[in-house]
C-alpha cells in the first residue's frame, strides 16, 4: 500500500509543480516562502489528514480501508482546491486492465 501511496504522491507533486503551485500556495502562513512541492512534502499533507481521521502518525499503521478512505478525503481536497484528482493507483491499474480486455 505504501508503494501505491508514494507513486501517487510523486505524480501529484509533479503535476502541482508543473502548474506552478508552490508550498506557500497551500500553506498561507508561509508568505514569501517558496519551495518546490515534493513527494515527501505531499506525504506530510496527506498524513495530516490521516492523523485528523484516525489519530495515527504513520501510514504503515493504517489498514487498507483506512488508507483508501483517507485517500478519498485527500483526493477531494486536491480536486476542490486545485482542480486535480487522483484515484488510488491500484484502482487505476484495475481500470486499465479491464478497459484493455474489452
C-alpha atoms as one frame of an Amber mdcrd trajectory, in Angstrom:
protein
   0.000   0.000   0.000   2.815   2.419   0.790   4.310   1.925  -2.697   0.985
   2.944  -4.202   0.877   5.938  -1.878   4.393   7.067  -2.823   3.691   6.614
  -6.539   0.546   8.710  -6.356   2.117  11.431  -4.207   5.069  11.666  -6.595
   2.678  12.189  -9.525   0.651  14.754  -7.600   3.748  16.705  -6.602   4.952
  16.751 -10.218   1.554  17.907 -11.502   1.240  20.671  -8.908   4.805  21.794
  -9.592   4.089  21.845 -13.328   1.070  24.088 -12.670   3.312  26.488 -10.790
   1.726  25.779  -7.431   4.225  26.306  -4.625   4.084  25.274  -0.975   3.171
  28.759   0.112   0.039  28.485  -2.013  -1.147  25.588   0.115   0.093  26.876
   3.480  -0.885  30.510   3.607   1.150  31.218   6.742   4.341  30.825   4.744
   4.051  34.181   2.996   7.020  34.915   0.818   8.390  31.407   1.226   8.568
  29.412  -1.961   9.764  25.846  -2.234   9.057  23.107  -4.735   6.437  20.536
  -3.912   7.980  17.122  -3.345   6.595  13.669  -2.689   7.850  13.886   0.888
   6.028  17.146   1.473   2.824  15.861  -0.129   3.051  12.853   2.181   3.111
  15.199   5.171  -0.033  16.908   3.867  -1.668  13.504   3.431  -0.503  12.378
   6.882  -2.174  15.412   8.447  -5.470  14.153   7.028  -4.695  10.640   8.307
  -3.966  11.990  11.775  -7.176  14.002  11.808  -9.223  10.981  10.786  -7.523
   8.175  12.732  -5.029   9.715  15.169  -2.277   7.651  13.533   1.080   9.195
  12.683   2.419   6.562  10.293   0.858   5.380   7.070   2.225   1.905   7.787
  -0.179   1.707  10.750  -3.231   2.151   8.518  -5.480  -0.680   7.449  -6.199
  -0.927   3.726  -9.654   0.564   4.301  -8.248   3.477   6.332  -5.657   4.163
   3.624  -8.252   4.222   0.859 -10.805   6.212   2.882  -8.225   8.838   3.854
  -7.039   8.941   0.229 -10.585   9.798  -0.847 -10.581  12.779   1.530  -7.136
  13.837   0.267  -8.225  13.475  -3.357 -11.356  15.539  -2.675  -9.176  18.282
  -1.154  -6.957  18.326  -4.267  -9.966  18.382  -6.596 -11.725  21.206  -4.757
  -8.634  23.347  -4.241  -6.579  22.702  -7.373  -8.856  21.021  -9.886  -6.894
  17.771  -9.917  -7.922  14.378  -8.669  -6.273  11.017  -8.425  -7.763   7.624
  -7.942  -5.861   5.155  -5.827  -3.111   3.734  -8.075  -4.251   0.143  -7.717
  -7.752   1.156  -8.843  -6.271   2.864 -11.881  -4.373  -0.279 -12.823  -7.539
  -2.350 -12.477  -9.452   0.127 -14.659  -6.889  -0.022 -17.459  -6.713  -3.798
 -17.279 -10.491  -4.090 -17.601 -10.519  -1.482 -20.381  -7.907  -3.389 -22.411
  -9.849  -6.643 -22.073 -12.963  -5.131 -23.686
